[in-house]
Short mmCIF file of C-alpha atoms in Angstrom, two decimals:
data_model
loop_
_atom_site.label_atom_id
_atom_site.label_comp_id
_atom_site.label_asym_id
_atom_site.label_seq_id
_atom_site.Cartn_x
_atom_site.Cartn_y
_atom_site.Cartn_z
CA MET A 20 81.90 90.30 103.58
CA LEU A 21 81.08 89.23 100.04
CA LYS A 22 79.80 91.71 97.47
CA ILE A 23 78.12 91.24 94.11
CA ARG A 24 79.62 94.00 91.99
CA LEU A 25 80.75 95.08 88.55
CA SER A 26 84.26 94.32 87.30
CA ARG A 27 85.37 96.30 84.25
CA VAL A 28 86.75 94.52 81.20
CA GLY A 29 87.13 95.61 77.60
CA ALA A 30 89.31 98.09 75.78
CA LYS A 31 89.87 101.77 76.49
CA LYS A 32 86.67 103.79 75.88
CA LYS A 33 84.78 100.52 75.19
CA PRO A 34 83.71 99.26 78.61
CA LYS A 35 82.10 95.93 79.29
CA TYR A 36 81.45 94.59 82.75
CA ARG A 37 81.32 91.25 84.49
CA ILE A 38 78.91 90.86 87.39
CA VAL A 39 81.08 89.06 89.93
CA VAL A 40 81.04 87.84 93.52
CA ALA A 41 84.13 89.07 95.36
CA ASP A 42 85.34 89.98 98.82
CA GLU A 43 84.67 93.65 99.49
CA GLN A 44 88.35 94.35 100.18
CA THR A 45 89.67 93.16 96.82
CA LYS A 46 90.40 95.56 93.97
CA ARG A 47 87.67 96.36 91.45
CA ASP A 48 89.23 94.17 88.77
CA GLY A 49 91.02 91.83 91.19
CA LYS A 50 90.31 88.27 92.28
CA PHE A 51 86.71 87.11 92.40
CA LEU A 52 84.93 83.92 93.40
CA GLU A 53 82.50 83.57 90.50
CA VAL A 54 81.15 85.41 87.47
CA VAL A 55 77.34 85.48 87.69
CA GLY A 56 76.67 87.65 84.65
CA HIS A 57 77.75 90.17 82.02
CA TYR A 58 76.71 93.74 81.18
CA ASN A 59 77.43 95.53 77.90
CA PRO A 60 76.32 99.20 77.99
CA LEU A 61 77.55 99.99 74.46
CA ILE A 62 74.78 98.31 72.48
CA GLU A 63 71.18 99.56 72.33
CA PRO A 64 69.40 98.39 74.39
CA ALA A 65 72.09 97.54 76.91
CA GLU A 66 72.72 93.80 77.12
CA ILE A 67 72.48 92.19 80.55
CA LYS A 68 72.94 88.45 81.03
CA VAL A 69 72.67 86.96 84.51
CA VAL A 70 72.57 83.37 85.72
CA LYS A 71 69.65 83.83 88.13
CA GLU A 72 70.26 80.55 89.99
CA ARG A 73 73.83 81.50 90.88
CA TYR A 74 72.87 85.10 91.70
CA ASN A 75 70.14 83.89 94.08
CA HIS A 76 72.52 81.31 95.56
CA TRP A 77 75.04 84.00 96.48
CA LEU A 78 72.30 86.24 97.89
CA SER A 79 71.16 83.35 100.10
CA THR A 80 74.72 82.84 101.39
CA GLY A 81 74.90 86.47 102.51
CA ALA A 82 76.53 88.31 99.60
CA GLN A 83 75.36 91.92 99.29
CA PRO A 84 74.82 93.54 95.87
CA THR A 85 76.30 97.01 95.39
CA LYS A 86 74.11 100.01 94.56
CA SER A 87 75.22 99.92 90.93
CA VAL A 88 74.16 96.27 90.58
CA ILE A 89 70.80 96.97 92.25
CA ASN A 90 70.15 99.94 89.93
CA LEU A 91 71.22 97.90 86.91
CA PHE A 92 68.73 95.15 87.78
CA LYS A 93 65.94 97.69 88.36
CA ARG A 94 66.56 99.17 84.92
CA TYR A 95 66.73 95.68 83.39
CA GLU A 96 63.36 94.72 84.94
CA LYS A 97 61.72 97.87 83.52
CA VAL A 98 63.07 97.16 80.04
CA SER A 99 62.09 93.48 80.08
CA ARG A 100 58.54 94.31 81.24
CA ALA A 101 58.15 96.99 78.55
CA SER A 102 59.29 94.62 75.80
CA ARG A 103 56.66 91.99 76.64
#
């Protein structure tokens, strides 16, 4: 089964994450099929960039987002609505 999940990149104590599509049995930072976005929690407000077309494409093919990705998008939607 395919999962949409976070893959950690960046230096020690300075995390950055890629939002990737990968098989659920691969390692957290292992092989992935595609990068659909980036998340940087270190800057204020946290920076989230997602290619919506590719994210929706993978959802339509059956990929399941993890809880952390779902919560990240919920937080992102609240922030983007408040900034309007």
